[in-house]
GROMACS .gro file of N, CA, C and O in nm:
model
  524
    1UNK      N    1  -6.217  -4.222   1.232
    1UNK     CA    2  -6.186  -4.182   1.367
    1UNK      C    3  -6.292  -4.084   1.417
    1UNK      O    4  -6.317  -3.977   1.362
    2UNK      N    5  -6.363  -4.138   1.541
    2UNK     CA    6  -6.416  -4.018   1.597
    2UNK      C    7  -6.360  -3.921   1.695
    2UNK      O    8  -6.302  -3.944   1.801
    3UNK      N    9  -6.397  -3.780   1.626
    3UNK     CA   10  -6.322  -3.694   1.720
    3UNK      C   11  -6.481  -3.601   1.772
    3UNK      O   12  -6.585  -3.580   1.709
    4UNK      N   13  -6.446  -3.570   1.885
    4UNK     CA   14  -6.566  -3.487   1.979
    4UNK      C   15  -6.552  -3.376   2.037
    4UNK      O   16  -6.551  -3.380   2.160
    5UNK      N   17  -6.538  -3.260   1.980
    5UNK     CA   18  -6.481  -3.148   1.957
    5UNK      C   19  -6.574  -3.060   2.111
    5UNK      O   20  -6.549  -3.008   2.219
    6UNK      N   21  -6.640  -3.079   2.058
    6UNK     CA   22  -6.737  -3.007   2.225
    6UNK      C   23  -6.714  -3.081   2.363
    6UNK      O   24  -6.702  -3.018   2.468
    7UNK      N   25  -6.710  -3.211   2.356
    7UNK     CA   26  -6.642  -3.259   2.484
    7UNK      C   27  -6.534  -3.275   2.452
    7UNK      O   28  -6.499  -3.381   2.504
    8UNK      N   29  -6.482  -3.248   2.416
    8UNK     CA   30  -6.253  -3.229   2.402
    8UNK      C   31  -6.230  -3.062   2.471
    8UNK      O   32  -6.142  -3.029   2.551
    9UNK      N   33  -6.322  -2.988   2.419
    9UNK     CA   34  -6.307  -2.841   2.503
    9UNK      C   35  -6.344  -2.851   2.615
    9UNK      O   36  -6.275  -2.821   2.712
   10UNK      N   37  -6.483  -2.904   2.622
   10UNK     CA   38  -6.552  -2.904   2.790
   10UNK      C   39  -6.480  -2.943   2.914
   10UNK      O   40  -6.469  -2.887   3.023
   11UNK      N   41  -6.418  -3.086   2.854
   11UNK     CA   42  -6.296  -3.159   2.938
   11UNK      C   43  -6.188  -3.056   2.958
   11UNK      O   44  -6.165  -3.024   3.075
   12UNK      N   45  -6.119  -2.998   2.863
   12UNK     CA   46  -6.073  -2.910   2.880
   12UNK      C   47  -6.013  -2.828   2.947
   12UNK      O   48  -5.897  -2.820   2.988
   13UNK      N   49  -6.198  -2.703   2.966
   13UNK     CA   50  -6.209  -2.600   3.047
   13UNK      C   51  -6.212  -2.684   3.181
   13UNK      O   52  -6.142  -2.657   3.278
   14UNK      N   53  -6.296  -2.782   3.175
   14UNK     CA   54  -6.314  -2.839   3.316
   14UNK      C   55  -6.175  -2.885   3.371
   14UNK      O   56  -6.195  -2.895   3.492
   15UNK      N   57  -6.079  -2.909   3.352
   15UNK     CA   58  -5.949  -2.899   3.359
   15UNK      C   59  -5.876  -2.807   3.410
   15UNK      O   60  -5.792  -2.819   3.499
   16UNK      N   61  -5.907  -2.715   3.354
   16UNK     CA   62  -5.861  -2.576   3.393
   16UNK      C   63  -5.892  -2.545   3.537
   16UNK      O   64  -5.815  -2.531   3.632
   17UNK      N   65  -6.045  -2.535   3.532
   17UNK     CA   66  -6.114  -2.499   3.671
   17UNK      C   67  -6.064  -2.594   3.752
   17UNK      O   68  -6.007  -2.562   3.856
   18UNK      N   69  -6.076  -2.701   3.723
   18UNK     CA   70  -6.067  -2.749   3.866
   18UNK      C   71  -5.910  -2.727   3.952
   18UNK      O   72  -5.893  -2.723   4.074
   19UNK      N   73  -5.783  -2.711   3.817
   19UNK     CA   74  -5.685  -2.643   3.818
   19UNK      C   75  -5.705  -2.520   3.972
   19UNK      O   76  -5.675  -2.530   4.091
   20UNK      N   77  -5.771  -2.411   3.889
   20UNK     CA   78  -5.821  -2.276   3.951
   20UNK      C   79  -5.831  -2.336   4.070
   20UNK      O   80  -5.719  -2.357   4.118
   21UNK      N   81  -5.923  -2.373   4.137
   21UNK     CA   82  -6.021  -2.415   4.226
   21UNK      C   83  -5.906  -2.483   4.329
   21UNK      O   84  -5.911  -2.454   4.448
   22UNK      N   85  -5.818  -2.561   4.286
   22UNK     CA   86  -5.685  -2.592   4.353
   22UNK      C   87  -5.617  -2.514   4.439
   22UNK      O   88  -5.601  -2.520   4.561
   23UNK      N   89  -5.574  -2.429   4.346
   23UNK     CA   90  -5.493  -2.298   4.327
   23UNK      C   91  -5.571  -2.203   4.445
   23UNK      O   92  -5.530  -2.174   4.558
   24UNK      N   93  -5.669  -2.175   4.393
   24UNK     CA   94  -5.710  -2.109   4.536
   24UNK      C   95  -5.700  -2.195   4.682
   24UNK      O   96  -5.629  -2.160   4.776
   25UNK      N   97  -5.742  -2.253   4.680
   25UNK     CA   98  -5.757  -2.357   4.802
   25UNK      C   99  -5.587  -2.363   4.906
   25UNK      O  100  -5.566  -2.370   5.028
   26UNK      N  101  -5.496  -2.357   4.789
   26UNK     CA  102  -5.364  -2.354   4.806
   26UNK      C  103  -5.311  -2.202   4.872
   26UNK      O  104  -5.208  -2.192   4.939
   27UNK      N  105  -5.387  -2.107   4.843
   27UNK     CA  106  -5.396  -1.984   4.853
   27UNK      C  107  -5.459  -1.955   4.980
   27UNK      O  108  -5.426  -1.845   5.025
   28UNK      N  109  -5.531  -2.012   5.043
   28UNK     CA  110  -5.589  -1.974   5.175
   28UNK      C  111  -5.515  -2.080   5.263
   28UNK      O  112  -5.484  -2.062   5.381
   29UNK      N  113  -5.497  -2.168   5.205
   29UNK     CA  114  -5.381  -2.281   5.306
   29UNK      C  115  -5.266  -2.205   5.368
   29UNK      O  116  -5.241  -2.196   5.488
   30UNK      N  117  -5.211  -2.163   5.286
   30UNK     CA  118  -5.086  -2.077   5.293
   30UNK      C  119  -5.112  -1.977   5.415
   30UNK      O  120  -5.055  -1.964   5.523
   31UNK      N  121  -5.225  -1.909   5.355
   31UNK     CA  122  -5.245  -1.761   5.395
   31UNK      C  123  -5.267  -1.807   5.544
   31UNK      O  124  -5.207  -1.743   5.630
   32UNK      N  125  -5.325  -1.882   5.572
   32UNK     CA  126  -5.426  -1.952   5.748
   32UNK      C  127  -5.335  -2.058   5.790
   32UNK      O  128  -5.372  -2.118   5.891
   33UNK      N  129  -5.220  -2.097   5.737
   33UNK     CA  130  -5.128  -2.216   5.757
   33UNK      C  131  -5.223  -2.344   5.769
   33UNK      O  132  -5.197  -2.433   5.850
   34UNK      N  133  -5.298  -2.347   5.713
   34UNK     CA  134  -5.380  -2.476   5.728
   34UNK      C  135  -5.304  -2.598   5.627
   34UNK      O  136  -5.301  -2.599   5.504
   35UNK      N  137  -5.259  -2.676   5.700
   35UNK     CA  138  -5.165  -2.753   5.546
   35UNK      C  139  -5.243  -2.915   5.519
   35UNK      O  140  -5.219  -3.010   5.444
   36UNK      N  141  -5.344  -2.883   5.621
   36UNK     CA  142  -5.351  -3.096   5.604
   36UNK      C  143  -5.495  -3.073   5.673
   36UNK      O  144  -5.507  -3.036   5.790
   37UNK      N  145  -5.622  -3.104   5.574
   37UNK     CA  146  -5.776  -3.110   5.581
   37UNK      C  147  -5.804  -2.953   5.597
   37UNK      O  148  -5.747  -2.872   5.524
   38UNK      N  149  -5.884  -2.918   5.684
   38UNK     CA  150  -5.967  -2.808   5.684
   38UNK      C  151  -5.867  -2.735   5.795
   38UNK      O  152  -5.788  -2.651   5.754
   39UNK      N  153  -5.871  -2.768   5.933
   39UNK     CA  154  -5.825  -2.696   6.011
   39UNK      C  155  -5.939  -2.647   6.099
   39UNK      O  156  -5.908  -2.586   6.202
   40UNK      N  157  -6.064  -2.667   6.072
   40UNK     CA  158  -6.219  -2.615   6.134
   40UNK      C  159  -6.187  -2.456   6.083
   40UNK      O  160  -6.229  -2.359   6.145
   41UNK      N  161  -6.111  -2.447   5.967
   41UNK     CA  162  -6.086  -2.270   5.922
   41UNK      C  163  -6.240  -2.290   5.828
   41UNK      O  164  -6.264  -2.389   5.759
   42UNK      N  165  -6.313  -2.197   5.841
   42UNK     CA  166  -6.458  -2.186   5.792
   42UNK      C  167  -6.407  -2.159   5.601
   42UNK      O  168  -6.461  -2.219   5.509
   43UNK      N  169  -6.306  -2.066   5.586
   43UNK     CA  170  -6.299  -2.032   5.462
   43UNK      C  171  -6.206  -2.108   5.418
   43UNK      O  172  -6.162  -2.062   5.313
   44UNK      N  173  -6.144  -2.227   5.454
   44UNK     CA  174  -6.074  -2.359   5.386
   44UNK      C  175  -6.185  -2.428   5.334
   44UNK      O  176  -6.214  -2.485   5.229
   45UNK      N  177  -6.237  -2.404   5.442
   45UNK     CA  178  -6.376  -2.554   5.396
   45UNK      C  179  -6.483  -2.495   5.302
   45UNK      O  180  -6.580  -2.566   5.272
   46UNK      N  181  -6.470  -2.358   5.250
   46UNK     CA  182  -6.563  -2.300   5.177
   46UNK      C  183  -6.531  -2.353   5.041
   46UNK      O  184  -6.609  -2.405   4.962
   47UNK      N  185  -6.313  -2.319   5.017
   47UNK     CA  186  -6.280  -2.343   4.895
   47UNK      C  187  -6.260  -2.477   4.875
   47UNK      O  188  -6.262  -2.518   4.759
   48UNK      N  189  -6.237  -2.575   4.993
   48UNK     CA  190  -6.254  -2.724   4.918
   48UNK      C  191  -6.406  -2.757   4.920
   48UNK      O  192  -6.434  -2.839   4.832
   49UNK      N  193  -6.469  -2.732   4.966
   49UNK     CA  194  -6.642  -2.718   4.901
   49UNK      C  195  -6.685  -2.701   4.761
   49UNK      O  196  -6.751  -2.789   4.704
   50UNK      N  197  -6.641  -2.558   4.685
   50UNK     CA  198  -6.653  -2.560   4.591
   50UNK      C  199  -6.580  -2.632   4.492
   50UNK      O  200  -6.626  -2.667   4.383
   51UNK      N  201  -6.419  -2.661   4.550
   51UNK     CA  202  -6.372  -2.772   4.425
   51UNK      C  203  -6.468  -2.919   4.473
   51UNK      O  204  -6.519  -2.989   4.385
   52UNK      N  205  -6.479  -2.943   4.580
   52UNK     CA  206  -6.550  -3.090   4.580
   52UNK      C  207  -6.696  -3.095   4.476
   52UNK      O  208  -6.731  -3.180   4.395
   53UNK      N  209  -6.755  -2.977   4.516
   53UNK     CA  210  -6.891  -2.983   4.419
   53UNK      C  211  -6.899  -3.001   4.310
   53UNK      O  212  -6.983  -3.075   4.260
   54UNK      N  213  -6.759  -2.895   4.208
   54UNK     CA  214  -6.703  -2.880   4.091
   54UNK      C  215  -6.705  -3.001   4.083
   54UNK      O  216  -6.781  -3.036   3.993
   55UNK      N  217  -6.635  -3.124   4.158
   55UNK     CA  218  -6.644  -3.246   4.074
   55UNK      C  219  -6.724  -3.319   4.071
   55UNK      O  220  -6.722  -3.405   3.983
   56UNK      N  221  -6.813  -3.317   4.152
   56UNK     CA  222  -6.943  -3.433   4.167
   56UNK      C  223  -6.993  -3.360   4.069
   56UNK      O  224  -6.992  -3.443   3.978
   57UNK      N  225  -7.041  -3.250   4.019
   57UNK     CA  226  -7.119  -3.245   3.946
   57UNK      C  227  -7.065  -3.216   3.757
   57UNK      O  228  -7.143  -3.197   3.664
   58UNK      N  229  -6.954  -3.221   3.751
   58UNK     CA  230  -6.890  -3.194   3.627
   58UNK      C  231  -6.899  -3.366   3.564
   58UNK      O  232  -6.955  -3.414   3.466
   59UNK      N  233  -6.828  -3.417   3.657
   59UNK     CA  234  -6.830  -3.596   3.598
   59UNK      C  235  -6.980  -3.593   3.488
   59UNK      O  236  -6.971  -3.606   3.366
   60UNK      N  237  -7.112  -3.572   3.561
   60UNK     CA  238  -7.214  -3.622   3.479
   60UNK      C  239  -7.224  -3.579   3.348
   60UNK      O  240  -7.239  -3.656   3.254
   61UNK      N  241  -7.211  -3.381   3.332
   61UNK     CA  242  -7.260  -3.288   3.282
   61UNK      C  243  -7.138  -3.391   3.112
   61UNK      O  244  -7.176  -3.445   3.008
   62UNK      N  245  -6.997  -3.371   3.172
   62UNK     CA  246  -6.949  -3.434   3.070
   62UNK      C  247  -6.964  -3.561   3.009
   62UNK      O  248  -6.969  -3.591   2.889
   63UNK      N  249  -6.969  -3.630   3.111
   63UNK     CA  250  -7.085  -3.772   3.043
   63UNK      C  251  -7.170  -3.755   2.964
   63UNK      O  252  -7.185  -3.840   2.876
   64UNK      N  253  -7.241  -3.657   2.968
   64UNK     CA  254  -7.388  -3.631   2.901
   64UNK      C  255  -7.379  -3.557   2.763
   64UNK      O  256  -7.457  -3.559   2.669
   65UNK      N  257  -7.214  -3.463   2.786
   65UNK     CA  258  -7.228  -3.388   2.698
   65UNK      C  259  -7.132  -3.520   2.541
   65UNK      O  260  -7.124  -3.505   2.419
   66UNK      N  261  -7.097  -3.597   2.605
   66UNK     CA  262  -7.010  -3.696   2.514
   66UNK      C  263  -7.121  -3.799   2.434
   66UNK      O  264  -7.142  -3.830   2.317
   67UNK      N  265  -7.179  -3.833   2.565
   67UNK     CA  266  -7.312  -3.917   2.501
   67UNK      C  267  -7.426  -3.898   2.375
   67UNK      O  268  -7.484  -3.970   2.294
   68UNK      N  269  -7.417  -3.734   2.420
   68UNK     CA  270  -7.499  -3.639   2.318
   68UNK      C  271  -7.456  -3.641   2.210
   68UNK      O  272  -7.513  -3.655   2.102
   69UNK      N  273  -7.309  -3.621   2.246
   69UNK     CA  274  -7.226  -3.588   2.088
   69UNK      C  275  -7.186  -3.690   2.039
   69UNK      O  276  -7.183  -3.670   1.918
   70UNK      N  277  -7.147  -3.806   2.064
   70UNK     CA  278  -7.159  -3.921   2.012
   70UNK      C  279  -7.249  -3.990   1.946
   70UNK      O  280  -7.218  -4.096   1.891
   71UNK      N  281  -7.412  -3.925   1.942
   71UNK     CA  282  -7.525  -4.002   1.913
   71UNK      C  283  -7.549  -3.897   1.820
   71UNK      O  284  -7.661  -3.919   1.774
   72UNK      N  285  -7.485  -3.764   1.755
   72UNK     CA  286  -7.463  -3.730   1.647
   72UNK      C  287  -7.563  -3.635   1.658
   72UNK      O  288  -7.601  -3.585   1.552
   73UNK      N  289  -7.632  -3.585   1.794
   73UNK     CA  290  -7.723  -3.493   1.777
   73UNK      C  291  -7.683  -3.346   1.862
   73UNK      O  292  -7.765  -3.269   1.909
   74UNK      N  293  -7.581  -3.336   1.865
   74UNK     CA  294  -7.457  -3.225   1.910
   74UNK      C  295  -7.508  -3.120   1.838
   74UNK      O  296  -7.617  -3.119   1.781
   75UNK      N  297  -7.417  -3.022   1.841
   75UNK     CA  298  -7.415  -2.967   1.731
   75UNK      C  299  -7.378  -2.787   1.829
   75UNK      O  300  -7.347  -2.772   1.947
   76UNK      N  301  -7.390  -2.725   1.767
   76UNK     CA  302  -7.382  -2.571   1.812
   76UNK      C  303  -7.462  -2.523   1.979
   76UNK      O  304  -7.413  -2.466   2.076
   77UNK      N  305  -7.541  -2.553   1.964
   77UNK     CA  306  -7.631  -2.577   2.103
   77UNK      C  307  -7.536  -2.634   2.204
   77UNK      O  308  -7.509  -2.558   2.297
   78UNK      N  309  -7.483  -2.747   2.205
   78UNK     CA  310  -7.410  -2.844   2.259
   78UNK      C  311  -7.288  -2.748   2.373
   78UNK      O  312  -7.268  -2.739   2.494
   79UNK      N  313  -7.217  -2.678   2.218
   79UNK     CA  314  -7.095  -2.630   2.283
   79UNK      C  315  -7.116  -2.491   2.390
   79UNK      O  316  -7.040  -2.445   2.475
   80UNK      N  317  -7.276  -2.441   2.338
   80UNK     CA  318  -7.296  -2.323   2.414
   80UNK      C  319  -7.360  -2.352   2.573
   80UNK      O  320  -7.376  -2.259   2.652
   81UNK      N  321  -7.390  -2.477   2.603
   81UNK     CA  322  -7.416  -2.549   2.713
   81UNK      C  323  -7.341  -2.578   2.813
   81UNK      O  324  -7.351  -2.565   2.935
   82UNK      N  325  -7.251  -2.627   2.732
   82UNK     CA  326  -7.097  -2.640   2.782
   82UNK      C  327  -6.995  -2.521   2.878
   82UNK      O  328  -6.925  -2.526   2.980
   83UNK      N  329  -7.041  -2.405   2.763
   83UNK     CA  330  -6.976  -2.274   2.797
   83UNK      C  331  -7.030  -2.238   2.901
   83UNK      O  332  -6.952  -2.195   2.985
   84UNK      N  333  -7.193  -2.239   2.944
   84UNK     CA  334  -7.237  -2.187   2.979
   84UNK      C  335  -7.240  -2.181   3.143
   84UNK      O  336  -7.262  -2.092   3.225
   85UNK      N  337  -7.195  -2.369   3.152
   85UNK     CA  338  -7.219  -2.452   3.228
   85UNK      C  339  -7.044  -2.430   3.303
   85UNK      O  340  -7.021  -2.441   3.424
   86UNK      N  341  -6.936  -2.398   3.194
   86UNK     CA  342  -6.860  -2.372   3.295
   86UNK      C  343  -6.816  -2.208   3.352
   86UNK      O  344  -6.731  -2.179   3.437
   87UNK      N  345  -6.883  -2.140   3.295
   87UNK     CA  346  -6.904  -1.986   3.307
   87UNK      C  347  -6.999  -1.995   3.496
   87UNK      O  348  -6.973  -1.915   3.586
   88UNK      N  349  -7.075  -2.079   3.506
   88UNK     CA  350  -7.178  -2.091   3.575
   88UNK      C  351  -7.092  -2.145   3.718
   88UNK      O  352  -7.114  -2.082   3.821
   89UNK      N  353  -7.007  -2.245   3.722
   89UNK     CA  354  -6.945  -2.323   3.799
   89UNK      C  355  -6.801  -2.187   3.828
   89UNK      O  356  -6.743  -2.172   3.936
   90UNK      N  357  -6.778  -2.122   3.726
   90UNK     CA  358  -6.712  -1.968   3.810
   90UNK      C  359  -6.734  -1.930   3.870
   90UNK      O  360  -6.649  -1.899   3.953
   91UNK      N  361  -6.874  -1.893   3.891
   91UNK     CA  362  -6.943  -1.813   3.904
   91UNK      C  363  -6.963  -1.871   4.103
   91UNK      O  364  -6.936  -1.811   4.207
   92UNK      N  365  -7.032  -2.030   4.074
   92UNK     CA  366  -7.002  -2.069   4.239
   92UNK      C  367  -6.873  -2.083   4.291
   92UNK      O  368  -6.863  -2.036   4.404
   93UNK      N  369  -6.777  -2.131   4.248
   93UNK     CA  370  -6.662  -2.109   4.304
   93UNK      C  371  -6.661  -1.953   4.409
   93UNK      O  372  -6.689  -1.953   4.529
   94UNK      N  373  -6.617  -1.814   4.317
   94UNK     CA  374  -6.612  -1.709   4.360
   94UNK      C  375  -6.735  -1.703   4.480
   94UNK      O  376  -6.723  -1.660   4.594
   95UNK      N  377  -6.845  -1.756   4.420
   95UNK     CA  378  -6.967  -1.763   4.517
   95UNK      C  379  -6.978  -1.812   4.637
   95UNK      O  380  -7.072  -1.782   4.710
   96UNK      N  381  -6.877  -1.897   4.673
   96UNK     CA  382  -6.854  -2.015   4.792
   96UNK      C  383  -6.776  -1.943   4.925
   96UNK      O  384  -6.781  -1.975   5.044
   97UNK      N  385  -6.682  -1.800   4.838
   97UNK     CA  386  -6.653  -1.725   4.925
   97UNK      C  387  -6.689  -1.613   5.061
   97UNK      O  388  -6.652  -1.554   5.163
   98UNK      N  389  -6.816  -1.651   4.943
   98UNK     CA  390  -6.927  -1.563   5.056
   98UNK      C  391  -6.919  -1.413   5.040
   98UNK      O  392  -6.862  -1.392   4.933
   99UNK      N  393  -6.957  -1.280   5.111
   99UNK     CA  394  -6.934  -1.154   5.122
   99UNK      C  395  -7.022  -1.120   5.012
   99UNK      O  396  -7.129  -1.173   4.981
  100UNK      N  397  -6.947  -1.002   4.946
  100UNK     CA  398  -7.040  -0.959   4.805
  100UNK      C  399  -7.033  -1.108   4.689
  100UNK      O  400  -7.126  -1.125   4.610
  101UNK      N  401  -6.930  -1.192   4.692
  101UNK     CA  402  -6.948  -1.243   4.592
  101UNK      C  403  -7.035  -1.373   4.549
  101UNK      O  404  -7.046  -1.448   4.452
  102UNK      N  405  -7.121  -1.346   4.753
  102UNK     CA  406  -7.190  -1.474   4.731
  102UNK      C  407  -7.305  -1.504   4.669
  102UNK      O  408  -7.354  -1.614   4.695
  103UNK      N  409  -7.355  -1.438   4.598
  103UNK     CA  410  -7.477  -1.407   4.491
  103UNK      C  411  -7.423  -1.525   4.384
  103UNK      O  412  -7.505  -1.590   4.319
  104UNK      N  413  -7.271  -1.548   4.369
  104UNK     CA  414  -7.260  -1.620   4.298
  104UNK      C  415  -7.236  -1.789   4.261
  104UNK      O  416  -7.198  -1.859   4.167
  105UNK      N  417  -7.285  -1.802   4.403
  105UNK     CA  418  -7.303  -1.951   4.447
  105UNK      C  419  -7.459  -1.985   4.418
  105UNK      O  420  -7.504  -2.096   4.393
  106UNK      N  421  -7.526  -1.871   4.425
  106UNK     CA  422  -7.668  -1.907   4.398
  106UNK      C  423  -7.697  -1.903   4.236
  106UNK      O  424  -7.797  -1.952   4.182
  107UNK      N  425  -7.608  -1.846   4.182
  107UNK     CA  426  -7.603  -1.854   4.000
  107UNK      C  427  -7.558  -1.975   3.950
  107UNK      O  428  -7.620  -2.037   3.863
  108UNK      N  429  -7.451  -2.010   4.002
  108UNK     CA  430  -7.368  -2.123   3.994
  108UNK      C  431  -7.432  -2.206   4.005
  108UNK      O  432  -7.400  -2.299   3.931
  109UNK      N  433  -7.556  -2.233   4.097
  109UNK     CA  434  -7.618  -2.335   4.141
  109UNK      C  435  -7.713  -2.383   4.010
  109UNK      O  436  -7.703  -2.482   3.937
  110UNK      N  437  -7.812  -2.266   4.012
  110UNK     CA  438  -7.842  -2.266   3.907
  110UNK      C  439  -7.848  -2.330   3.748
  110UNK      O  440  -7.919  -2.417   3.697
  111UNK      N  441  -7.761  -2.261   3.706
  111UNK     CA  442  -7.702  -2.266   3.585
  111UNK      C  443  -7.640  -2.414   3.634
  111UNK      O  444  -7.593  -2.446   3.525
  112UNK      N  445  -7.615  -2.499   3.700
  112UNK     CA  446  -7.554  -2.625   3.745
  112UNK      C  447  -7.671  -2.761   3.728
  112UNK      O  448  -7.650  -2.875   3.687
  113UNK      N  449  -7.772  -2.709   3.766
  113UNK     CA  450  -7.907  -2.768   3.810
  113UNK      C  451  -7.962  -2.783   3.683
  113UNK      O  452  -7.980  -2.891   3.627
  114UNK      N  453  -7.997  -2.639   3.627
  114UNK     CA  454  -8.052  -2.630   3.487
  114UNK      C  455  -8.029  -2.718   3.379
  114UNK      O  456  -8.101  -2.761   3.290
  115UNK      N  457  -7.845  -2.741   3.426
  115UNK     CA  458  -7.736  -2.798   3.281
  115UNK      C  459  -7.809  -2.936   3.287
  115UNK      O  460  -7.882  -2.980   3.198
  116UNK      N  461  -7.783  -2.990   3.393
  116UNK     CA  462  -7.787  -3.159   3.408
  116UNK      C  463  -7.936  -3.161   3.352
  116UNK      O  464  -7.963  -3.223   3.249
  117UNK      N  465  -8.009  -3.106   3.407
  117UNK     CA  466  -8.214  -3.156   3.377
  117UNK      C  467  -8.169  -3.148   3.235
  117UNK      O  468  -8.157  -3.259   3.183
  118UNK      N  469  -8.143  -3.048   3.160
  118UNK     CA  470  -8.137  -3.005   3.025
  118UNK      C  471  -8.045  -3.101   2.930
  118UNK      O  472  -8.064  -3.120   2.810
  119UNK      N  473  -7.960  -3.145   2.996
  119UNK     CA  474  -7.875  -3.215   2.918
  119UNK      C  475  -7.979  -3.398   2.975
  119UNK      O  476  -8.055  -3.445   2.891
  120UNK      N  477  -7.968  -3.444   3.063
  120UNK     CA  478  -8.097  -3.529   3.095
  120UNK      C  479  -8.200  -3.554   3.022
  120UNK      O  480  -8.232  -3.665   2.981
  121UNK      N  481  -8.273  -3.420   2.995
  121UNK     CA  482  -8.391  -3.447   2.894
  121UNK      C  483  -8.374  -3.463   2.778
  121UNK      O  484  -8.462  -3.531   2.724
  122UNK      N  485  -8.231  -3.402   2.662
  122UNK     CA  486  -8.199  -3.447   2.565
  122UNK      C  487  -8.128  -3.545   2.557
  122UNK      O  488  -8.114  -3.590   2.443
  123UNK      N  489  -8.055  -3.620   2.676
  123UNK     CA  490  -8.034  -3.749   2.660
  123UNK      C  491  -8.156  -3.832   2.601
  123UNK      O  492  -8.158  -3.906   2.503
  124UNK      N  493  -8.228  -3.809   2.664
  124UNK     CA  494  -8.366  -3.874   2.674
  124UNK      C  495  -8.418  -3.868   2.575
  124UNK      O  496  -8.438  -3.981   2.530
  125UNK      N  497  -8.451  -3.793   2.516
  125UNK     CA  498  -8.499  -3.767   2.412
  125UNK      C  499  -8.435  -3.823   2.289
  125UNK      O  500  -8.497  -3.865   2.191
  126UNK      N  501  -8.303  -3.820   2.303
  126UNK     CA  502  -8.253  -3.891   2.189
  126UNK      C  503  -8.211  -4.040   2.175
  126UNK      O  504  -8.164  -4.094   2.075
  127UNK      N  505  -8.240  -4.104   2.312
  127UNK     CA  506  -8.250  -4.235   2.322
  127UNK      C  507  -8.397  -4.264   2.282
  127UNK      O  508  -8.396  -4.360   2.206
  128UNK      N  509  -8.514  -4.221   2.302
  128UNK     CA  510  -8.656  -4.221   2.236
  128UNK      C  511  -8.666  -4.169   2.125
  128UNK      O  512  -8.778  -4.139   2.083
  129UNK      N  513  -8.555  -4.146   2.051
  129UNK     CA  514  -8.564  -4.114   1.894
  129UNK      C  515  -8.628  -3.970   1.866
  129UNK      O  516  -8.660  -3.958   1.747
  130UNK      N  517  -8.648  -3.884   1.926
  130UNK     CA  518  -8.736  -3.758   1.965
  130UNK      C  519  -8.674  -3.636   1.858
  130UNK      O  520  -8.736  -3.562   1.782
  131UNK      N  521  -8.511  -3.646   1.885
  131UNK     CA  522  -8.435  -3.575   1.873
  131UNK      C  523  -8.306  -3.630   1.714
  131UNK      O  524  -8.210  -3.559   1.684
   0.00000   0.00000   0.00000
């Protein structure tokens, strides 16, 4: 049986967040009575922004991180990518809010951008036998 211990957490956390990311969204609905799409409320559309991004860009990162670990070249690196990558996607969430915490949409971004090339090039690499 294969079990895939770094994408079983990643899925996971990514679970969680997008959980979070809900949860807030639900939280400014309330607060602005916005109950159905945006409302043209600027800070509805901030927090379904960041959950929409959260998912376009999580689908790949976990693809990549399963692919990796499936082709047996995982390993410790793997899971700290993972962490890093959803530490990073906190980081824009809070960031999407704007004010002081928007420094952290530009980290988020980041650390988002970085993951995929990085996880990309060791795809790559380990389909060219490199790795």
């Amino acid at each position: 049986m294969i079990t895939l211990p770094v994408t079983l957490a990643a899925a996971a956390a990514a679970a969680i967040l997008n959980i979070w990311l809900s949860i807030r969204i639900g939280q400014v609905r309330n607060a602005t009575q916005v109950f159905v799409g945006d409302g043209g409320n600027e800070q509805v559309q901030r927090r379904m922004r960041a959950q929409l991004n959260f998912v376009e860009n999580t689908a790949f990162v976990l693809i990549l991180i399963a692919a990796i670990e499936l082709s047996g070249r995982g390993g410790t690196w793997l899971a700290y990518v993972a962490g890093i990558y959803m530490l990073g996607r906190v980081a824009h969430g809070f960031g999407m809010d704007g004010g002081s915490l928007a420094k952290g949409r530009f980290i988020g971004t980041i650390i988002t951008l970085l993951t995929q090339l990085g996880l990309a090039v060791a795809a790559t690499l380990v389909v060219l036998r490199v790795i």
